[in-house]
């Protein structure tokens, strides 16, 4: 299940994930390009949901006006995104290769619009969209000129798999408890905050290493990502101010990530720490770590040396495209599908002008940048600068991603926030917040001043601000 000529080498020996690069022959050239076209857009509205779609089919519909080839690629991508994969070997050769260690058998298992819910359901089961990442705190993190290295658990690697097949046992059963604190606002309002405390039961391969730390990550919303991918690196870099030269207390910076094909650093823009630069990279990363599907970016299974059954698991028959579980054509299709989902439509600010003005007065706009325009001329309002910021120790997860530290996070886009809240879905990187107020009160670091200003707002103004945010 791996290629003779490796484009990306992932070494899990001694709990080390390192990235190095080799030859780049036989690559589908389309994987080197953004999934969205840069030609002048004649009908920008096709990229946004209508009011009816917002109410009936929130954030899961493709854009209109695709040509026949685009429709075919979108349909292929949607199929491989939604239909379950199976273990190898199987007569279903187009979809075999699941596992042997995995957490979900479809992309939709974690990215369905109904999955961004609470950390636990009513029965106390952990949300499948919540992943348990591992990092070894006893080892230094390395970010060099040609590689990045993340020390993980020597037995369990960098992420817990809750399922196994082909004789390989699942790794563990996740658990989450909560630690509660109370914040008091200036008007006396008490707000209870809960911090998730992760742990693991039924560890099938022995105990975690003493210095292994668990980090929780909730799967992000996917709508509108094609517009984000269409932005140039220069557009994102233009907003970076890592040394706070303008003295506003905000020092957003770029997460430089490595592209395994170009061998160059790129501007990260996707995922919770901006650790992926393209939708193909993000898709490939999720495929290997969540589903055990080897691909061009990750051509080796995530089995560690002690997981013998995983290492000896049967492999599927090679397809016409080679021995990858997720060959280039399907990887390209899924990335295209994700990149052509409609974005949340911008609401009329006039209706919520009071709240919008308060949002600006608190300087939330410094990080939650409202307006962008793609090179093709599409105006959109994600309310994010796509940079990473120090959010303080309260939100820190101690896991570095390329040149981003544990307390740093990408500015979360706010578009679609109203849909998430109306669906009783969760906020922040690990789903700890269930309201706008809770999410704001977890802000610290560069956002400390804005948080204190929020706490000092009179109740009427606070409600106007929340009303604006809940209708994005």
JSON list of N, CA and C in Angstrom, two decimals, residues 247-319:
[
{"chain": "A", "resi": 247, "resn": "UNK", "atom": "N", "xyz": [1.26, 48.77, 16.68]},
{"chain": "A", "resi": 247, "resn": "UNK", "atom": "CA", "xyz": [1.01, 48.97, 18.12]},
{"chain": "A", "resi": 247, "resn": "UNK", "atom": "C", "xyz": [-0.47, 48.87, 18.52]},
{"chain": "A", "resi": 248, "resn": "UNK", "atom": "N", "xyz": [-1.18, 47.95, 17.87]},
{"chain": "A", "resi": 248, "resn": "UNK", "atom": "CA", "xyz": [-2.58, 47.76, 18.26]},
{"chain": "A", "resi": 248, "resn": "UNK", "atom": "C", "xyz": [-2.78, 46.55, 19.16]},
{"chain": "A", "resi": 249, "resn": "UNK", "atom": "N", "xyz": [-1.67, 45.92, 19.56]},
{"chain": "A", "resi": 249, "resn": "UNK", "atom": "CA", "xyz": [-1.76, 44.75, 20.43]},
{"chain": "A", "resi": 249, "resn": "UNK", "atom": "C", "xyz": [-2.07, 43.46, 19.71]},
{"chain": "A", "resi": 250, "resn": "UNK", "atom": "N", "xyz": [-2.23, 43.53, 18.40]},
{"chain": "A", "resi": 250, "resn": "UNK", "atom": "CA", "xyz": [-2.56, 42.35, 17.59]},
{"chain": "A", "resi": 250, "resn": "UNK", "atom": "C", "xyz": [-1.35, 42.02, 16.71]},
{"chain": "A", "resi": 251, "resn": "UNK", "atom": "N", "xyz": [-0.90, 40.78, 16.78]},
{"chain": "A", "resi": 251, "resn": "UNK", "atom": "CA", "xyz": [0.31, 40.40, 16.04]},
{"chain": "A", "resi": 251, "resn": "UNK", "atom": "C", "xyz": [0.07, 39.13, 15.23]},
{"chain": "A", "resi": 252, "resn": "UNK", "atom": "N", "xyz": [-0.93, 39.18, 14.39]},
{"chain": "A", "resi": 252, "resn": "UNK", "atom": "CA", "xyz": [-1.24, 38.02, 13.56]},
{"chain": "A", "resi": 252, "resn": "UNK", "atom": "C", "xyz": [-0.10, 37.66, 12.63]},
{"chain": "A", "resi": 253, "resn": "UNK", "atom": "N", "xyz": [0.12, 36.38, 12.46]},
{"chain": "A", "resi": 253, "resn": "UNK", "atom": "CA", "xyz": [1.20, 35.95, 11.57]},
{"chain": "A", "resi": 253, "resn": "UNK", "atom": "C", "xyz": [0.77, 34.72, 10.78]},
{"chain": "A", "resi": 254, "resn": "UNK", "atom": "N", "xyz": [1.55, 34.44, 9.75]},
{"chain": "A", "resi": 254, "resn": "UNK", "atom": "CA", "xyz": [1.27, 33.33, 8.86]},
{"chain": "A", "resi": 254, "resn": "UNK", "atom": "C", "xyz": [1.88, 32.05, 9.42]},
{"chain": "A", "resi": 255, "resn": "UNK", "atom": "N", "xyz": [1.17, 30.95, 9.24]},
{"chain": "A", "resi": 255, "resn": "UNK", "atom": "CA", "xyz": [1.76, 29.64, 9.50]},
{"chain": "A", "resi": 255, "resn": "UNK", "atom": "C", "xyz": [2.33, 29.14, 8.18]},
{"chain": "A", "resi": 256, "resn": "UNK", "atom": "N", "xyz": [3.65, 29.08, 8.09]},
{"chain": "A", "resi": 256, "resn": "UNK", "atom": "CA", "xyz": [4.32, 28.58, 6.89]},
{"chain": "A", "resi": 256, "resn": "UNK", "atom": "C", "xyz": [4.35, 27.06, 6.93]},
{"chain": "A", "resi": 257, "resn": "UNK", "atom": "N", "xyz": [3.77, 26.45, 5.93]},
{"chain": "A", "resi": 257, "resn": "UNK", "atom": "CA", "xyz": [3.69, 24.99, 5.88]},
{"chain": "A", "resi": 257, "resn": "UNK", "atom": "C", "xyz": [4.40, 24.49, 4.63]},
{"chain": "A", "resi": 258, "resn": "UNK", "atom": "N", "xyz": [4.74, 23.21, 4.62]},
{"chain": "A", "resi": 258, "resn": "UNK", "atom": "CA", "xyz": [5.46, 22.64, 3.48]},
{"chain": "A", "resi": 258, "resn": "UNK", "atom": "C", "xyz": [4.51, 21.94, 2.52]},
{"chain": "A", "resi": 259, "resn": "UNK", "atom": "N", "xyz": [4.71, 22.20, 1.24]},
{"chain": "A", "resi": 259, "resn": "UNK", "atom": "CA", "xyz": [3.96, 21.48, 0.20]},
{"chain": "A", "resi": 259, "resn": "UNK", "atom": "C", "xyz": [4.82, 20.31, -0.26]},
{"chain": "A", "resi": 260, "resn": "UNK", "atom": "N", "xyz": [4.33, 19.09, -0.13]},
{"chain": "A", "resi": 260, "resn": "UNK", "atom": "CA", "xyz": [5.18, 17.93, -0.43]},
{"chain": "A", "resi": 260, "resn": "UNK", "atom": "C", "xyz": [5.49, 17.74, -1.91]},
{"chain": "A", "resi": 261, "resn": "UNK", "atom": "N", "xyz": [4.87, 18.53, -2.78]},
{"chain": "A", "resi": 261, "resn": "UNK", "atom": "CA", "xyz": [5.18, 18.41, -4.21]},
{"chain": "A", "resi": 261, "resn": "UNK", "atom": "C", "xyz": [6.12, 19.50, -4.68]},
{"chain": "A", "resi": 262, "resn": "UNK", "atom": "N", "xyz": [5.84, 20.75, -4.30]},
{"chain": "A", "resi": 262, "resn": "UNK", "atom": "CA", "xyz": [6.69, 21.85, -4.75]},
{"chain": "A", "resi": 262, "resn": "UNK", "atom": "C", "xyz": [7.95, 21.96, -3.92]},
{"chain": "A", "resi": 263, "resn": "UNK", "atom": "N", "xyz": [7.98, 21.29, -2.74]},
{"chain": "A", "resi": 263, "resn": "UNK", "atom": "CA", "xyz": [9.12, 21.33, -1.83]},
{"chain": "A", "resi": 263, "resn": "UNK", "atom": "C", "xyz": [9.33, 22.74, -1.25]},
{"chain": "A", "resi": 264, "resn": "UNK", "atom": "N", "xyz": [8.33, 23.58, -1.34]},
{"chain": "A", "resi": 264, "resn": "UNK", "atom": "CA", "xyz": [8.47, 24.95, -0.87]},
{"chain": "A", "resi": 264, "resn": "UNK", "atom": "C", "xyz": [7.51, 25.22, 0.28]},
{"chain": "A", "resi": 265, "resn": "UNK", "atom": "N", "xyz": [7.84, 26.25, 1.05]},
{"chain": "A", "resi": 265, "resn": "UNK", "atom": "CA", "xyz": [6.92, 26.68, 2.09]},
{"chain": "A", "resi": 265, "resn": "UNK", "atom": "C", "xyz": [5.75, 27.41, 1.43]},
{"chain": "A", "resi": 266, "resn": "UNK", "atom": "N", "xyz": [4.58, 27.22, 2.02]},
{"chain": "A", "resi": 266, "resn": "UNK", "atom": "CA", "xyz": [3.38, 27.88, 1.53]},
{"chain": "A", "resi": 266, "resn": "UNK", "atom": "C", "xyz": [2.64, 28.53, 2.70]},
{"chain": "A", "resi": 267, "resn": "UNK", "atom": "N", "xyz": [1.77, 29.43, 2.39]},
{"chain": "A", "resi": 267, "resn": "UNK", "atom": "CA", "xyz": [0.96, 30.10, 3.41]},
{"chain": "A", "resi": 267, "resn": "UNK", "atom": "C", "xyz": [-0.18, 29.18, 3.82]},
{"chain": "A", "resi": 268, "resn": "UNK", "atom": "N", "xyz": [-0.18, 28.72, 5.07]},
{"chain": "A", "resi": 268, "resn": "UNK", "atom": "CA", "xyz": [-1.28, 27.91, 5.57]},
{"chain": "A", "resi": 268, "resn": "UNK", "atom": "C", "xyz": [-2.53, 28.77, 5.73]},
{"chain": "A", "resi": 269, "resn": "UNK", "atom": "N", "xyz": [-3.68, 28.18, 5.44]},
{"chain": "A", "resi": 269, "resn": "UNK", "atom": "CA", "xyz": [-4.92, 28.95, 5.54]},
{"chain": "A", "resi": 269, "resn": "UNK", "atom": "C", "xyz": [-6.11, 28.12, 6.02]},
{"chain": "A", "resi": 270, "resn": "UNK", "atom": "N", "xyz": [-5.98, 26.80, 5.99]},
{"chain": "A", "resi": 270, "resn": "UNK", "atom": "CA", "xyz": [-7.08, 25.92, 6.40]},
{"chain": "A", "resi": 270, "resn": "UNK", "atom": "C", "xyz": [-6.75, 25.23, 7.72]},
{"chain": "A", "resi": 271, "resn": "UNK", "atom": "N", "xyz": [-7.77, 24.69, 8.35]},
{"chain": "A", "resi": 271, "resn": "UNK", "atom": "CA", "xyz": [-7.68, 23.95, 9.61]},
{"chain": "A", "resi": 271, "resn": "UNK", "atom": "C", "xyz": [-7.47, 24.89, 10.78]},
{"chain": "A", "resi": 272, "resn": "UNK", "atom": "N", "xyz": [-7.54, 24.34, 11.98]},
{"chain": "A", "resi": 272, "resn": "UNK", "atom": "CA", "xyz": [-7.63, 25.14, 13.19]},
{"chain": "A", "resi": 272, "resn": "UNK", "atom": "C", "xyz": [-6.38, 25.93, 13.51]},
{"chain": "A", "resi": 273, "resn": "UNK", "atom": "N", "xyz": [-5.23, 25.45, 13.04]},
{"chain": "A", "resi": 273, "resn": "UNK", "atom": "CA", "xyz": [-3.99, 26.20, 13.22]},
{"chain": "A", "resi": 273, "resn": "UNK", "atom": "C", "xyz": [-3.39, 26.60, 11.88]},
{"chain": "A", "resi": 274, "resn": "UNK", "atom": "N", "xyz": [-4.22, 26.70, 10.86]},
{"chain": "A", "resi": 274, "resn": "UNK", "atom": "CA", "xyz": [-3.78, 27.06, 9.51]},
{"chain": "A", "resi": 274, "resn": "UNK", "atom": "C", "xyz": [-2.63, 26.16, 9.06]},
{"chain": "A", "resi": 275, "resn": "UNK", "atom": "N", "xyz": [-2.75, 24.86, 9.36]},
{"chain": "A", "resi": 275, "resn": "UNK", "atom": "CA", "xyz": [-1.65, 23.94, 9.09]},
{"chain": "A", "resi": 275, "resn": "UNK", "atom": "C", "xyz": [-1.72, 23.28, 7.72]},
{"chain": "A", "resi": 276, "resn": "UNK", "atom": "N", "xyz": [-2.71, 23.63, 6.91]},
{"chain": "A", "resi": 276, "resn": "UNK", "atom": "CA", "xyz": [-2.74, 23.14, 5.54]},
{"chain": "A", "resi": 276, "resn": "UNK", "atom": "C", "xyz": [-2.95, 24.32, 4.60]},
{"chain": "A", "resi": 277, "resn": "UNK", "atom": "N", "xyz": [-2.33, 24.22, 3.41]},
{"chain": "A", "resi": 277, "resn": "UNK", "atom": "CA", "xyz": [-2.32, 25.35, 2.48]},
{"chain": "A", "resi": 277, "resn": "UNK", "atom": "C", "xyz": [-3.30, 25.20, 1.34]},
{"chain": "A", "resi": 278, "resn": "UNK", "atom": "N", "xyz": [-3.69, 23.98, 1.02]},
{"chain": "A", "resi": 278, "resn": "UNK", "atom": "CA", "xyz": [-4.62, 23.74, -0.09]},
{"chain": "A", "resi": 278, "resn": "UNK", "atom": "C", "xyz": [-5.68, 22.74, 0.35]},
{"chain": "A", "resi": 279, "resn": "UNK", "atom": "N", "xyz": [-6.77, 22.70, -0.38]},
{"chain": "A", "resi": 279, "resn": "UNK", "atom": "CA", "xyz": [-7.83, 21.74, -0.06]},
{"chain": "A", "resi": 279, "resn": "UNK", "atom": "C", "xyz": [-7.38, 20.31, -0.33]},
{"chain": "A", "resi": 280, "resn": "UNK", "atom": "N", "xyz": [-6.51, 20.11, -1.31]},
{"chain": "A", "resi": 280, "resn": "UNK", "atom": "CA", "xyz": [-5.98, 18.77, -1.56]},
{"chain": "A", "resi": 280, "resn": "UNK", "atom": "C", "xyz": [-5.15, 18.31, -0.37]},
{"chain": "A", "resi": 281, "resn": "UNK", "atom": "N", "xyz": [-4.34, 19.20, 0.21]},
{"chain": "A", "resi": 281, "resn": "UNK", "atom": "CA", "xyz": [-3.54, 18.85, 1.38]},
{"chain": "A", "resi": 281, "resn": "UNK", "atom": "C", "xyz": [-4.44, 18.52, 2.56]},
{"chain": "A", "resi": 282, "resn": "UNK", "atom": "N", "xyz": [-5.47, 19.34, 2.77]},
{"chain": "A", "resi": 282, "resn": "UNK", "atom": "CA", "xyz": [-6.38, 19.10, 3.89]},
{"chain": "A", "resi": 282, "resn": "UNK", "atom": "C", "xyz": [-7.12, 17.79, 3.73]},
{"chain": "A", "resi": 283, "resn": "UNK", "atom": "N", "xyz": [-7.56, 17.51, 2.51]},
{"chain": "A", "resi": 283, "resn": "UNK", "atom": "CA", "xyz": [-8.27, 16.26, 2.23]},
{"chain": "A", "resi": 283, "resn": "UNK", "atom": "C", "xyz": [-7.38, 15.06, 2.47]},
{"chain": "A", "resi": 284, "resn": "UNK", "atom": "N", "xyz": [-6.15, 15.12, 1.98]},
{"chain": "A", "resi": 284, "resn": "UNK", "atom": "CA", "xyz": [-5.22, 14.01, 2.14]},
{"chain": "A", "resi": 284, "resn": "UNK", "atom": "C", "xyz": [-4.88, 13.76, 3.60]},
{"chain": "A", "resi": 285, "resn": "UNK", "atom": "N", "xyz": [-4.73, 14.83, 4.37]},
{"chain": "A", "resi": 285, "resn": "UNK", "atom": "CA", "xyz": [-4.41, 14.71, 5.80]},
{"chain": "A", "resi": 285, "resn": "UNK", "atom": "C", "xyz": [-5.55, 14.02, 6.54]},
{"chain": "A", "resi": 286, "resn": "UNK", "atom": "N", "xyz": [-6.78, 14.44, 6.28]},
{"chain": "A", "resi": 286, "resn": "UNK", "atom": "CA", "xyz": [-7.93, 13.81, 6.93]},
{"chain": "A", "resi": 286, "resn": "UNK", "atom": "C", "xyz": [-8.09, 12.36, 6.49]},
{"chain": "A", "resi": 287, "resn": "UNK", "atom": "N", "xyz": [-7.80, 12.08, 5.22]},
{"chain": "A", "resi": 287, "resn": "UNK", "atom": "CA", "xyz": [-7.96, 10.72, 4.70]},
{"chain": "A", "resi": 287, "resn": "UNK", "atom": "C", "xyz": [-7.06, 9.74, 5.44]},
{"chain": "A", "resi": 288, "resn": "UNK", "atom": "N", "xyz": [-5.81, 10.10, 5.67]},
{"chain": "A", "resi": 288, "resn": "UNK", "atom": "CA", "xyz": [-4.90, 9.15, 6.32]},
{"chain": "A", "resi": 288, "resn": "UNK", "atom": "C", "xyz": [-5.14, 9.07, 7.82]},
{"chain": "A", "resi": 289, "resn": "UNK", "atom": "N", "xyz": [-5.34, 10.20, 8.47]},
{"chain": "A", "resi": 289, "resn": "UNK", "atom": "CA", "xyz": [-5.42, 10.19, 9.93]},
{"chain": "A", "resi": 289, "resn": "UNK", "atom": "C", "xyz": [-6.80, 9.81, 10.46]},
{"chain": "A", "resi": 290, "resn": "UNK", "atom": "N", "xyz": [-7.85, 10.11, 9.73]},
{"chain": "A", "resi": 290, "resn": "UNK", "atom": "CA", "xyz": [-9.20, 9.78, 10.19]},
{"chain": "A", "resi": 290, "resn": "UNK", "atom": "C", "xyz": [-9.73, 8.47, 9.63]},
{"chain": "A", "resi": 291, "resn": "UNK", "atom": "N", "xyz": [-9.24, 8.08, 8.43]},
{"chain": "A", "resi": 291, "resn": "UNK", "atom": "CA", "xyz": [-9.80, 6.91, 7.75]},
{"chain": "A", "resi": 291, "resn": "UNK", "atom": "C", "xyz": [-8.76, 5.86, 7.37]},
{"chain": "A", "resi": 292, "resn": "UNK", "atom": "N", "xyz": [-7.49, 6.16, 7.56]},
{"chain": "A", "resi": 292, "resn": "UNK", "atom": "CA", "xyz": [-6.45, 5.20, 7.22]},
{"chain": "A", "resi": 292, "resn": "UNK", "atom": "C", "xyz": [-6.29, 4.98, 5.73]},
{"chain": "A", "resi": 293, "resn": "UNK", "atom": "N", "xyz": [-6.55, 6.00, 4.92]},
{"chain": "A", "resi": 293, "resn": "UNK", "atom": "CA", "xyz": [-6.45, 5.89, 3.46]},
{"chain": "A", "resi": 293, "resn": "UNK", "atom": "C", "xyz": [-5.13, 6.50, 2.99]},
{"chain": "A", "resi": 294, "resn": "UNK", "atom": "N", "xyz": [-4.20, 5.64, 2.57]},
{"chain": "A", "resi": 294, "resn": "UNK", "atom": "CA", "xyz": [-2.93, 6.18, 2.08]},
{"chain": "A", "resi": 294, "resn": "UNK", "atom": "C", "xyz": [-3.16, 6.88, 0.75]},
{"chain": "A", "resi": 295, "resn": "UNK", "atom": "N", "xyz": [-2.37, 7.91, 0.50]},
{"chain": "A", "resi": 295, "resn": "UNK", "atom": "CA", "xyz": [-2.56, 8.75, -0.67]},
{"chain": "A", "resi": 295, "resn": "UNK", "atom": "C", "xyz": [-1.24, 9.38, -1.08]},
{"chain": "A", "resi": 296, "resn": "UNK", "atom": "N", "xyz": [-1.27, 10.21, -2.09]},
{"chain": "A", "resi": 296, "resn": "UNK", "atom": "CA", "xyz": [-0.04, 10.80, -2.62]},
{"chain": "A", "resi": 296, "resn": "UNK", "atom": "C", "xyz": [0.72, 11.59, -1.57]},
{"chain": "A", "resi": 297, "resn": "UNK", "atom": "N", "xyz": [0.02, 12.24, -0.69]},
{"chain": "A", "resi": 297, "resn": "UNK", "atom": "CA", "xyz": [0.66, 13.05, 0.33]},
{"chain": "A", "resi": 297, "resn": "UNK", "atom": "C", "xyz": [1.16, 12.21, 1.50]},
{"chain": "A", "resi": 298, "resn": "UNK", "atom": "N", "xyz": [0.43, 11.17, 1.83]},
{"chain": "A", "resi": 298, "resn": "UNK", "atom": "CA", "xyz": [0.76, 10.30, 2.96]},
{"chain": "A", "resi": 298, "resn": "UNK", "atom": "C", "xyz": [0.74, 8.85, 2.48]},
{"chain": "A", "resi": 299, "resn": "UNK", "atom": "N", "xyz": [1.85, 8.35, 1.92]},
{"chain": "A", "resi": 299, "resn": "UNK", "atom": "CA", "xyz": [1.86, 7.03, 1.28]},
{"chain": "A", "resi": 299, "resn": "UNK", "atom": "C", "xyz": [2.16, 5.87, 2.21]},
{"chain": "A", "resi": 300, "resn": "UNK", "atom": "N", "xyz": [2.16, 6.07, 3.52]},
{"chain": "A", "resi": 300, "resn": "UNK", "atom": "CA", "xyz": [2.36, 4.98, 4.46]},
{"chain": "A", "resi": 300, "resn": "UNK", "atom": "C", "xyz": [1.28, 5.01, 5.53]},
{"chain": "A", "resi": 301, "resn": "UNK", "atom": "N", "xyz": [0.91, 3.81, 6.00]},
{"chain": "A", "resi": 301, "resn": "UNK", "atom": "CA", "xyz": [-0.08, 3.73, 7.07]},
{"chain": "A", "resi": 301, "resn": "UNK", "atom": "C", "xyz": [0.47, 4.36, 8.35]},
{"chain": "A", "resi": 302, "resn": "UNK", "atom": "N", "xyz": [-0.43, 4.69, 9.27]},
{"chain": "A", "resi": 302, "resn": "UNK", "atom": "CA", "xyz": [-0.03, 5.33, 10.52]},
{"chain": "A", "resi": 302, "resn": "UNK", "atom": "C", "xyz": [0.34, 4.33, 11.61]},
{"chain": "A", "resi": 303, "resn": "UNK", "atom": "N", "xyz": [0.43, 3.04, 11.28]},
{"chain": "A", "resi": 303, "resn": "UNK", "atom": "CA", "xyz": [0.81, 2.03, 12.27]},
{"chain": "A", "resi": 303, "resn": "UNK", "atom": "C", "xyz": [2.18, 2.35, 12.86]},
{"chain": "A", "resi": 304, "resn": "UNK", "atom": "N", "xyz": [2.30, 2.22, 14.18]},
{"chain": "A", "resi": 304, "resn": "UNK", "atom": "CA", "xyz": [3.61, 2.36, 14.82]},
{"chain": "A", "resi": 304, "resn": "UNK", "atom": "C", "xyz": [4.27, 0.98, 14.92]},
{"chain": "A", "resi": 305, "resn": "UNK", "atom": "N", "xyz": [5.57, 0.91, 15.19]},
{"chain": "A", "resi": 305, "resn": "UNK", "atom": "CA", "xyz": [6.27, -0.38, 15.20]},
{"chain": "A", "resi": 305, "resn": "UNK", "atom": "C", "xyz": [5.69, -1.42, 16.14]},
{"chain": "A", "resi": 306, "resn": "UNK", "atom": "N", "xyz": [5.03, -1.00, 17.21]},
{"chain": "A", "resi": 306, "resn": "UNK", "atom": "CA", "xyz": [4.48, -1.97, 18.17]},
{"chain": "A", "resi": 306, "resn": "UNK", "atom": "C", "xyz": [3.11, -2.51, 17.74]},
{"chain": "A", "resi": 307, "resn": "UNK", "atom": "N", "xyz": [2.50, -1.93, 16.75]},
{"chain": "A", "resi": 307, "resn": "UNK", "atom": "CA", "xyz": [1.16, -2.34, 16.31]},
{"chain": "A", "resi": 307, "resn": "UNK", "atom": "C", "xyz": [1.29, -3.36, 15.18]},
{"chain": "A", "resi": 308, "resn": "UNK", "atom": "N", "xyz": [1.66, -4.57, 15.56]},
{"chain": "A", "resi": 308, "resn": "UNK", "atom": "CA", "xyz": [2.02, -5.62, 14.60]},
{"chain": "A", "resi": 308, "resn": "UNK", "atom": "C", "xyz": [0.84, -5.98, 13.69]},
{"chain": "A", "resi": 309, "resn": "UNK", "atom": "N", "xyz": [-0.35, -6.14, 14.27]},
{"chain": "A", "resi": 309, "resn": "UNK", "atom": "CA", "xyz": [-1.51, -6.51, 13.46]},
{"chain": "A", "resi": 309, "resn": "UNK", "atom": "C", "xyz": [-1.81, -5.44, 12.41]},
{"chain": "A", "resi": 310, "resn": "UNK", "atom": "N", "xyz": [-1.61, -4.21, 12.76]},
{"chain": "A", "resi": 310, "resn": "UNK", "atom": "CA", "xyz": [-1.81, -3.12, 11.81]},
{"chain": "A", "resi": 310, "resn": "UNK", "atom": "C", "xyz": [-0.79, -3.20, 10.68]},
{"chain": "A", "resi": 311, "resn": "UNK", "atom": "N", "xyz": [0.46, -3.45, 11.04]},
{"chain": "A", "resi": 311, "resn": "UNK", "atom": "CA", "xyz": [1.52, -3.54, 10.03]},
{"chain": "A", "resi": 311, "resn": "UNK", "atom": "C", "xyz": [1.32, -4.71, 9.09]},
{"chain": "A", "resi": 312, "resn": "UNK", "atom": "N", "xyz": [0.72, -5.79, 9.60]},
{"chain": "A", "resi": 312, "resn": "UNK", "atom": "CA", "xyz": [0.54, -7.01, 8.80]},
{"chain": "A", "resi": 312, "resn": "UNK", "atom": "C", "xyz": [-0.84, -7.12, 8.16]},
{"chain": "A", "resi": 313, "resn": "UNK", "atom": "N", "xyz": [-1.63, -6.07, 8.23]},
{"chain": "A", "resi": 313, "resn": "UNK", "atom": "CA", "xyz": [-2.99, -6.12, 7.69]},
{"chain": "A", "resi": 313, "resn": "UNK", "atom": "C", "xyz": [-2.95, -6.32, 6.18]},
{"chain": "A", "resi": 314, "resn": "UNK", "atom": "N", "xyz": [-3.93, -7.04, 5.63]},
{"chain": "A", "resi": 314, "resn": "UNK", "atom": "CA", "xyz": [-3.97, -7.26, 4.17]},
{"chain": "A", "resi": 314, "resn": "UNK", "atom": "C", "xyz": [-4.17, -5.96, 3.42]},
{"chain": "A", "resi": 315, "resn": "UNK", "atom": "N", "xyz": [-3.68, -5.94, 2.18]},
{"chain": "A", "resi": 315, "resn": "UNK", "atom": "CA", "xyz": [-3.80, -4.75, 1.35]},
{"chain": "A", "resi": 315, "resn": "UNK", "atom": "C", "xyz": [-4.74, -5.03, 0.19]},
{"chain": "A", "resi": 316, "resn": "UNK", "atom": "N", "xyz": [-5.28, -3.99, -0.37]},
{"chain": "A", "resi": 316, "resn": "UNK", "atom": "CA", "xyz": [-6.18, -4.15, -1.50]},
{"chain": "A", "resi": 316, "resn": "UNK", "atom": "C", "xyz": [-5.44, -4.37, -2.80]},
{"chain": "A", "resi": 317, "resn": "UNK", "atom": "N", "xyz": [-6.17, -4.85, -3.80]},
{"chain": "A", "resi": 317, "resn": "UNK", "atom": "CA", "xyz": [-5.57, -5.05, -5.12]},
{"chain": "A", "resi": 317, "resn": "UNK", "atom": "C", "xyz": [-5.30, -3.69, -5.76]},
{"chain": "A", "resi": 318, "resn": "UNK", "atom": "N", "xyz": [-4.16, -3.56, -6.45]},
{"chain": "A", "resi": 318, "resn": "UNK", "atom": "CA", "xyz": [-3.87, -2.29, -7.12]},
{"chain": "A", "resi": 318, "resn": "UNK", "atom": "C", "xyz": [-4.94, -1.94, -8.14]},
{"chain": "A", "resi": 319, "resn": "UNK", "atom": "N", "xyz": [-5.28, -0.68, -8.22]},
{"chain": "A", "resi": 319, "resn": "UNK", "atom": "CA", "xyz": [-6.22, -0.19, -9.22]},
{"chain": "A", "resi": 319, "resn": "UNK", "atom": "C", "xyz": [-5.42, 0.27, -10.44]}
]
